[in-house]
CSV table of C-alpha atoms and ligand atoms in Angstrom, one decimal:
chain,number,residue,atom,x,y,z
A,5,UNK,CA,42.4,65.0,-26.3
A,6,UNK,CA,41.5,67.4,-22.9
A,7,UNK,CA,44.0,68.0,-20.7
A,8,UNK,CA,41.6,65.9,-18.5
A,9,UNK,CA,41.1,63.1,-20.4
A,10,UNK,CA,42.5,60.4,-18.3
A,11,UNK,CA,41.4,57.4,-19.9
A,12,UNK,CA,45.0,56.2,-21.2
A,13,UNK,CA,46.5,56.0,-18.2
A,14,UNK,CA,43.2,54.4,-16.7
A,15,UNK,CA,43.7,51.6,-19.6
A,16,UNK,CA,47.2,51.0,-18.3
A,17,UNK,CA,46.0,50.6,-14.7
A,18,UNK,CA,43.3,48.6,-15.8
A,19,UNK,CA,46.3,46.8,-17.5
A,20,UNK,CA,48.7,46.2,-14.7
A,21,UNK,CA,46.0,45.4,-11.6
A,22,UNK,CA,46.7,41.6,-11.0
A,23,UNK,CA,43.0,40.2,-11.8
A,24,UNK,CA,42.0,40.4,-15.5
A,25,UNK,CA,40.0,43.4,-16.9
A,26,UNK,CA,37.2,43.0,-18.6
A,27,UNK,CA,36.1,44.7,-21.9
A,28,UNK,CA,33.3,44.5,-24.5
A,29,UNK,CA,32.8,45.6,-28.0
A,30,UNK,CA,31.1,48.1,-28.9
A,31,UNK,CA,30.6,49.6,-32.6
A,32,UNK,CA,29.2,53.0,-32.0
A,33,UNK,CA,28.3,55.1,-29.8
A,34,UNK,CA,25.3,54.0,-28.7
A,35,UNK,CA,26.5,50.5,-27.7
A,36,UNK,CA,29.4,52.3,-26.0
A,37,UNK,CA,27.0,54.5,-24.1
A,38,UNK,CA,25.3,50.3,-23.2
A,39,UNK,CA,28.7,49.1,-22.3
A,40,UNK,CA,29.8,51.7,-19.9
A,41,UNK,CA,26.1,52.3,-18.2
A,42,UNK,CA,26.0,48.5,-17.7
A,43,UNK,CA,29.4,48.4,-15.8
A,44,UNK,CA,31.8,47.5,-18.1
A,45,UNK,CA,35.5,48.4,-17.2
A,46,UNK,CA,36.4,49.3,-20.7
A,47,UNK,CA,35.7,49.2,-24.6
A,48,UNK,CA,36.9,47.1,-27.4
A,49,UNK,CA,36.5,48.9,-30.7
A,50,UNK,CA,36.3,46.1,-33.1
A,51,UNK,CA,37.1,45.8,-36.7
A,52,UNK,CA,34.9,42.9,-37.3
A,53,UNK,CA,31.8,44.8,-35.5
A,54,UNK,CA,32.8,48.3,-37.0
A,55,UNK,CA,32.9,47.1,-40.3
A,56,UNK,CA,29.8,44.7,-40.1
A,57,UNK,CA,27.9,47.9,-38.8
A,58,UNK,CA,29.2,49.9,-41.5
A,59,UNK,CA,27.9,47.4,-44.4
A,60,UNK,CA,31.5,46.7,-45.3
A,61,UNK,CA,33.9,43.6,-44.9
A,62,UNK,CA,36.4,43.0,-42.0
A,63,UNK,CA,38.9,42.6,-44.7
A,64,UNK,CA,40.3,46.9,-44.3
A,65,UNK,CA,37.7,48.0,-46.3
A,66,UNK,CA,36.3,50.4,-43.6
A,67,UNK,CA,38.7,53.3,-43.9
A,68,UNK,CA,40.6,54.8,-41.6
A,69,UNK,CA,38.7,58.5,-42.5
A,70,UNK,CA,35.5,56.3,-41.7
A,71,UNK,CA,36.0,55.0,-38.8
A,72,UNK,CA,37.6,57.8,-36.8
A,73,UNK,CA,34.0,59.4,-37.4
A,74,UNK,CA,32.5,56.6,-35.6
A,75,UNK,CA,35.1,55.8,-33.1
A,76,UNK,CA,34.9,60.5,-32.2
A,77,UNK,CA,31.1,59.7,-31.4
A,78,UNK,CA,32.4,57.0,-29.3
A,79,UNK,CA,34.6,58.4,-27.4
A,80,UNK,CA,32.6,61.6,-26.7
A,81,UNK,CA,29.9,59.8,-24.7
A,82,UNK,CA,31.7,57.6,-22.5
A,83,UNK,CA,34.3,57.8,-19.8
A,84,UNK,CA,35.4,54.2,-19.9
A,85,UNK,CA,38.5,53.2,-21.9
A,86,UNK,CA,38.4,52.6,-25.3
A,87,UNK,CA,41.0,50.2,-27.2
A,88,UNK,CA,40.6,50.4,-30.7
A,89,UNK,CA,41.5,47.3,-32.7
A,90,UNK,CA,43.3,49.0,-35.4
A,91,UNK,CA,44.1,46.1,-37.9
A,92,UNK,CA,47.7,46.5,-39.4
A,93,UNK,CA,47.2,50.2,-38.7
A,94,UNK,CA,46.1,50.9,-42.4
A,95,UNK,CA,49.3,50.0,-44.1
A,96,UNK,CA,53.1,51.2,-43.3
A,97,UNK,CA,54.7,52.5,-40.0
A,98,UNK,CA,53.9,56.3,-41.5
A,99,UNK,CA,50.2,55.5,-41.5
A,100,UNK,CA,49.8,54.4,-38.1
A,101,UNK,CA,52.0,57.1,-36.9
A,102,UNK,CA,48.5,59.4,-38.5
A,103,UNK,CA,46.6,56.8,-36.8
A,104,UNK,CA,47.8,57.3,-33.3
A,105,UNK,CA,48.1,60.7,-33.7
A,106,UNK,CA,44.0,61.1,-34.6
A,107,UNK,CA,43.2,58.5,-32.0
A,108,UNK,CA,44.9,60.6,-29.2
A,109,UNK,CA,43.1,63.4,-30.1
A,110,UNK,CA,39.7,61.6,-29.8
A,111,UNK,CA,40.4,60.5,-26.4
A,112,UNK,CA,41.1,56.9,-27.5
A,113,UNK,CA,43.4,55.6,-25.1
A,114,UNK,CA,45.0,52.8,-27.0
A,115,UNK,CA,45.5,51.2,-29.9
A,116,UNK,CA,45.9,47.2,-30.8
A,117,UNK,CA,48.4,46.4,-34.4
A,118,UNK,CA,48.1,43.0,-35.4
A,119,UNK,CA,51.4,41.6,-37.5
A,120,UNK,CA,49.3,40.4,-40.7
A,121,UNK,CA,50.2,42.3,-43.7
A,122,UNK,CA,48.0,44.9,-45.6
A,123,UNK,CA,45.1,44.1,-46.2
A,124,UNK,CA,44.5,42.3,-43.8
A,125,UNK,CA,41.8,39.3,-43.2
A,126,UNK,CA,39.7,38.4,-40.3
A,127,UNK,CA,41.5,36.0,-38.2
A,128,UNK,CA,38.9,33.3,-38.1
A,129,UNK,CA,38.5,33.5,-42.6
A,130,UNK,CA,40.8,30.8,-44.1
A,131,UNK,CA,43.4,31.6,-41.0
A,132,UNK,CA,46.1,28.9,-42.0
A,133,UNK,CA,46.8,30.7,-45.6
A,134,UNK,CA,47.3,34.4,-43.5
A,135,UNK,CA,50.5,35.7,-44.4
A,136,UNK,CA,52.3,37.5,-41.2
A,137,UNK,CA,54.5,41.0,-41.5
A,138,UNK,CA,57.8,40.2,-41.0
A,139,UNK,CA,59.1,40.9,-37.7
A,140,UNK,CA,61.4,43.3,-38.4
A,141,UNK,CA,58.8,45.1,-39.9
A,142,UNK,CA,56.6,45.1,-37.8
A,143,UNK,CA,58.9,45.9,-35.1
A,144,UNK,CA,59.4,49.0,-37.3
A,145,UNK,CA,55.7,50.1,-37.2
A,146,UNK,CA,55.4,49.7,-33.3
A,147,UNK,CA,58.5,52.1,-33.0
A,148,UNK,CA,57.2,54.7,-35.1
A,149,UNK,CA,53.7,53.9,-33.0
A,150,UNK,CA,55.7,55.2,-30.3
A,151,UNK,CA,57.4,57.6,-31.3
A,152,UNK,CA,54.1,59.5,-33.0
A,153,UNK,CA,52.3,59.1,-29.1
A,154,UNK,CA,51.9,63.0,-28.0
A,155,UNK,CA,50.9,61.1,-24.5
A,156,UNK,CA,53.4,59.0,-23.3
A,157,UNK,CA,50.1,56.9,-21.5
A,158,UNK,CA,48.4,56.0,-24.9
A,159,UNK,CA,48.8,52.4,-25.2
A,160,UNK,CA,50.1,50.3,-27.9
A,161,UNK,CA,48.7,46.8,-28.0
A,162,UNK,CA,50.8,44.3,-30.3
A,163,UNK,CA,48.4,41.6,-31.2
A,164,UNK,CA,50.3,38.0,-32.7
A,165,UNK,CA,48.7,35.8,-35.2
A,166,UNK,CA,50.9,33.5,-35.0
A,167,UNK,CA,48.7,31.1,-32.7
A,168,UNK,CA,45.7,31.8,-35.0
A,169,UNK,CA,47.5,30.6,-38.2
A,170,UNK,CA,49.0,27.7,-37.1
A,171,UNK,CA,52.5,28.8,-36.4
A,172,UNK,CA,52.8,27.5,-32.9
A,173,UNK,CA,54.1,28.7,-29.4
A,174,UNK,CA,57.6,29.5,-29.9
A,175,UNK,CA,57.2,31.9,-33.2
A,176,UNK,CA,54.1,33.5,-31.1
A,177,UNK,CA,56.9,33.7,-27.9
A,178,UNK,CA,59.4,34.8,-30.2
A,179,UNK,CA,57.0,37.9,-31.8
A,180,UNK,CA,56.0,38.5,-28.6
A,181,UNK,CA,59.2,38.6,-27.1
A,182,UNK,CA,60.6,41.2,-30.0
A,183,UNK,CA,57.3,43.3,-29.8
A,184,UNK,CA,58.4,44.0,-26.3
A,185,UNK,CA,61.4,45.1,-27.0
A,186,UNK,CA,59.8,47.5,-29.7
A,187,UNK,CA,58.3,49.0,-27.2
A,188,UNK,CA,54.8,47.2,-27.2
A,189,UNK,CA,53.0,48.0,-24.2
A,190,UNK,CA,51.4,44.8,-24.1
A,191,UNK,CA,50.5,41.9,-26.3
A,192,UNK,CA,47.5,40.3,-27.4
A,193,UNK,CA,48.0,36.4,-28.0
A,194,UNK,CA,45.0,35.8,-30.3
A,195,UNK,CA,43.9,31.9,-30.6
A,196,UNK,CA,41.0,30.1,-32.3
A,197,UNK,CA,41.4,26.7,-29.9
A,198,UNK,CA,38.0,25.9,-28.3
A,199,UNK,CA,39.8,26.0,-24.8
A,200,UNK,CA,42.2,28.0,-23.0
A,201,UNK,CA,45.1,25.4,-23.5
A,202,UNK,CA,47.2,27.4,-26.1
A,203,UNK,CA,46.7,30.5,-23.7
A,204,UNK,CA,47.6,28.8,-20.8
A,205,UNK,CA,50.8,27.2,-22.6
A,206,UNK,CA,51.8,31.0,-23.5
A,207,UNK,CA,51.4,31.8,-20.3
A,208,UNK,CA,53.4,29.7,-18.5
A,209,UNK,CA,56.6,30.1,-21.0
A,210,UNK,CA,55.8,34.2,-20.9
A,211,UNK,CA,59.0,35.5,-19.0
A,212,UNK,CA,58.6,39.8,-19.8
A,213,UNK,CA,56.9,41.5,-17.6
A,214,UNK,CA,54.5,43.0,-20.1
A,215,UNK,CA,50.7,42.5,-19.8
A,216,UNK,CA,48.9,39.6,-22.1
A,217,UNK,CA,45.4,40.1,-23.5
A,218,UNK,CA,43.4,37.0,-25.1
A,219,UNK,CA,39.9,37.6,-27.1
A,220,UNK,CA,38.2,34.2,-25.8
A,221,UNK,CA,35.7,33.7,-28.8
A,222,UNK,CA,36.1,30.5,-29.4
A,223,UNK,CA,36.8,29.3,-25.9
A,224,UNK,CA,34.1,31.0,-24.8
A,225,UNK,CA,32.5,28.9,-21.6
A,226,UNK,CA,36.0,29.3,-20.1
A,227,UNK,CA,35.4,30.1,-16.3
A,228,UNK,CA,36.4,33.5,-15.4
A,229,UNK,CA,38.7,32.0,-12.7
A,230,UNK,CA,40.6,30.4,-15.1
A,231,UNK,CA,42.1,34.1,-17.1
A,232,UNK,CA,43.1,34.9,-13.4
A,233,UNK,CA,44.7,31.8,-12.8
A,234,UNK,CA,46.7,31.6,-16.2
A,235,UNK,CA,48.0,35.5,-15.7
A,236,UNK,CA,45.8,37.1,-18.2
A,237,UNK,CA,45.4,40.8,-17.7
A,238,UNK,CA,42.4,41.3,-20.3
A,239,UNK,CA,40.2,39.2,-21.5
A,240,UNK,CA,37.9,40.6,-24.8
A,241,UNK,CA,34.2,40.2,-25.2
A,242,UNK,CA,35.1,41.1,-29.3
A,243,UNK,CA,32.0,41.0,-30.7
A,244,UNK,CA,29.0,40.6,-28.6
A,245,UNK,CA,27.6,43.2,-28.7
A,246,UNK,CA,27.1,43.1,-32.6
A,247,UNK,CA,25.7,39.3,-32.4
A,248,UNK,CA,23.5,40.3,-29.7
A,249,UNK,CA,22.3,43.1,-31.4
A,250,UNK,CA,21.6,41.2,-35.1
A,251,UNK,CA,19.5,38.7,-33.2
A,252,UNK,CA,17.2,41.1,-31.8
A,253,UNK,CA,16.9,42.7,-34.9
A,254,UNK,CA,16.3,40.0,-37.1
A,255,UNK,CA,13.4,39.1,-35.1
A,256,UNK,CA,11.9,42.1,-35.0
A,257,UNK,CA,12.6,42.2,-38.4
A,258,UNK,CA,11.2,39.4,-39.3
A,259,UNK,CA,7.8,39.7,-36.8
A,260,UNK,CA,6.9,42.9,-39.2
A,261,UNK,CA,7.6,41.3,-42.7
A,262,UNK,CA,5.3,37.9,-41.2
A,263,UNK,CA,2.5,40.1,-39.9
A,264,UNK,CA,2.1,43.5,-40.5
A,265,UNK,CA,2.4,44.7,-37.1
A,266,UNK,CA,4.7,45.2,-34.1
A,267,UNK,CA,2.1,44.5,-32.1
A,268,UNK,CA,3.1,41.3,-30.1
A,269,UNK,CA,6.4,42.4,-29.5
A,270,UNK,CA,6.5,45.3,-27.1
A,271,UNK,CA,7.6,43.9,-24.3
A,272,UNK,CA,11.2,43.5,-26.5
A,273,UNK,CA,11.0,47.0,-27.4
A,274,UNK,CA,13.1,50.0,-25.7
A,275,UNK,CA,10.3,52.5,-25.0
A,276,UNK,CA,11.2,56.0,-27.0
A,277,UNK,CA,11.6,57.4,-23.7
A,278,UNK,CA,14.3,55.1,-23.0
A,279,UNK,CA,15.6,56.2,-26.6
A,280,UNK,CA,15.3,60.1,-25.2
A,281,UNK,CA,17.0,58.9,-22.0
A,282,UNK,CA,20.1,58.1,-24.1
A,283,UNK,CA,20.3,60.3,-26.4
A,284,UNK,CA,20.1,62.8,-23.5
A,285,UNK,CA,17.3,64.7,-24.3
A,286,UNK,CA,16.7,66.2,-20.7
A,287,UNK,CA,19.6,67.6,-20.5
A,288,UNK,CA,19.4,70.2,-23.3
A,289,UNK,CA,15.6,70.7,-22.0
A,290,UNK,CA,17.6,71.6,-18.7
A,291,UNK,CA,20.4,73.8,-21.0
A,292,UNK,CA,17.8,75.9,-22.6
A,293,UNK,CA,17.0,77.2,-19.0
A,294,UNK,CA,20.3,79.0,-19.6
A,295,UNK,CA,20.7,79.7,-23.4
A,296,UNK,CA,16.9,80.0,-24.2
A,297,UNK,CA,14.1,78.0,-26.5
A,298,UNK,CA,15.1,77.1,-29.4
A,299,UNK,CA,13.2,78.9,-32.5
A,300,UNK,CA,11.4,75.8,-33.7
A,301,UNK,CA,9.9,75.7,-30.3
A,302,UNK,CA,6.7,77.8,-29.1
A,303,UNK,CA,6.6,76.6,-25.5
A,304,UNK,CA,8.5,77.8,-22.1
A,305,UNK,CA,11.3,75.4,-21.9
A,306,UNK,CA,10.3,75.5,-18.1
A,307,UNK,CA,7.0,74.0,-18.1
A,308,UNK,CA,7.6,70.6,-19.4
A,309,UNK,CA,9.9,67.5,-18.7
A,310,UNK,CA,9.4,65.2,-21.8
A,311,UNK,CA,7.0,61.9,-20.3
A,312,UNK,CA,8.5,58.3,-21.4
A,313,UNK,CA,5.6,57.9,-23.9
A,314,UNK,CA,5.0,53.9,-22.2
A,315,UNK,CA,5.5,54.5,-18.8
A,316,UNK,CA,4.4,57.7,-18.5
A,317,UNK,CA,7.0,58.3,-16.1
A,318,UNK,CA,8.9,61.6,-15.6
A,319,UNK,CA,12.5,61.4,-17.2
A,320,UNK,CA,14.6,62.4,-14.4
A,321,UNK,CA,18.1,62.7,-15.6
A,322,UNK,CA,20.6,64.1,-13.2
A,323,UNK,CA,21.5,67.2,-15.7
A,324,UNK,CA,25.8,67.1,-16.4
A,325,UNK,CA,26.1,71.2,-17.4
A,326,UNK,CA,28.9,71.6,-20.0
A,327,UNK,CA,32.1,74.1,-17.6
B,27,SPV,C1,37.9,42.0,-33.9
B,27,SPV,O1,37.0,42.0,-33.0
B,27,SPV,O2,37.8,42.6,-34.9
B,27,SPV,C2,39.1,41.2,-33.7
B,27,SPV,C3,39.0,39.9,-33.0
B,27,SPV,O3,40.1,41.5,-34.3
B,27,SPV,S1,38.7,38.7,-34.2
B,27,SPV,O4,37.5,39.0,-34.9
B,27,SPV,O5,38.6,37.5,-33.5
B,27,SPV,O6,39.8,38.7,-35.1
B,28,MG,MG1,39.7,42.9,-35.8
């Protein structure tokens, strides 16, 4: 992490303000990059999108070597927050002490546990057979969570299941309540109702001052007003990016096996130069004023700005030089 990466203690602001944050997945870093230039306040690094993106189950087969690869790429083009939804922290309190340890030093500002047991399962796959770590236990991990933090603003999210397998309010009050005296920073009531209800029931029997996060997917159409209203302070787009993504793709997809061609569907296409745009092509154009033309290249860096090849339009990128 640089000594000016503020983006931890920005989560817990975001955290503590008394409307809800917003955040959206994202599963690499170009959907980051999307998130933040769209507005987003922060970043949910899912599981479920990470390993759908990676070819791999949501069931911790993406490793933790693998997706600290993906989640470094991440974090090195955005400014925005990222929380990364780090399962059951890849097994036993000494592997997520490693875990928050590498996150920290990727400029990840926080990380979420969940108390399901090693390895774990997606929470909306057969939810009411989920075992659940002991409390104790888990308790134990979160400690060690804290105790590994190098930044005393990295944030550690415990996330309860017991909502999500059918355990009921009190055992998720009662996790809740002993997470917070582990040391969670805040706790993420997970539910698969198709309204707010269980949310709102938490809510209202919730009596620490520690800040609540819910991951609406399944009560999706619930009116903003209503997470302000019940005391949320984070409400999760989880996975929306991914679905919104697949879509897209599959009918692109699909146009090209049915006829050959793309032609037909441009007007769904990012142009290449909106492709250069993000990739930030401009500004190493603009860098190799300073450090010269690359070999591969023939040309004076200085006479040409690339042209977006559909709009012929000049890419004018204010140019961020590295200090
Ligand atoms: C994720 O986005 O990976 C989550 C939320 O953990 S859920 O898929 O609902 O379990
Ligand atoms: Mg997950």
């Amino acid at each position: 992490m640089e000594q000016s990466d503020t983006r931890a203690r920005t989560l817990r602001e975001l955290l503590s303000q008394p409307d809800p944050a917003v955040f959206l997945e994202a599963h690499d870093a170009l959907s980051a990059v999307l998130v933040e230039e769209a507005g987003v306040q922060g970043i949910w690094a899912s599981s479920l999108t990470l390993s759908s993106a990676a070819g791999v189950r949501d069931n911790s087969e993406l490793t933790m070597t693998e997706v600290l690869g993906t989640l470094e790429n991440m974090s090195a083009r955005v400014r925005i927050p990222i929380l990364f939804d780090g399962d059951t922290g890849y097994g036993s309190f000494h592997h997520f002490q490693l875990l928050v340890k590498r996150l920290e030093r990727r400029g990840i500002a926080g990380v979420c546990i969940e108390d399901k047991c090693f390895p774990k399962q997606n929470s909306f796959l057969r939810p009411t057979e989920q075992r659940l770590e002991d409390v104790d236990t888990f308790c134990g991990k979160l400690r060690a969570g804290k105790d590994a933090r190098e930044n005393p603003d990295f944030v550690i999210v415990a996330r309860t299941e017991a909502l999500v397998t059918g355990r009921g309010l009190d055992e998720a009050l009662l996790r809740g309540r002993a997470y917070v005296d582990a040391g969670a920073d805040a706790i993420l009531v997970h539910s698969r109702a198709k309204s707010l209800e269980p949310i709102r029931d938490f809510m209202a029997a919730w009596d620490r001052p520690v800040p609540i996060i819910c991951v609406p997917t399944t009560y999706a159409s619930t009116p903003p007003a209503a997470f302000a209203s019940a005391g949320v302070s984070l409400v999760i787009w989880a996975n929306h990016m991914l679905r919104a993504g697949v879509v897209a793709m599959q009918r692109t997809a699909r146009h090209v096996a049915n006829t050959g061609t793309v032609a037909g569907l441009e007007t769904d296409l990012a142009s290449l130069g909106e492709l250069f745009r993000l990739q930030k092509a401009a500004e190493l154009m603009e860098a190799e004023r300073y450090y010269g033309t690359p070999a591969s290249l023939t040309g004076s860096p200085k006479t040409k700005m690339p042209r977006d090849t559909d709009t012929d339009v000049v890419i004018a990128l204010p140019v961020r030089r590295s200090s």
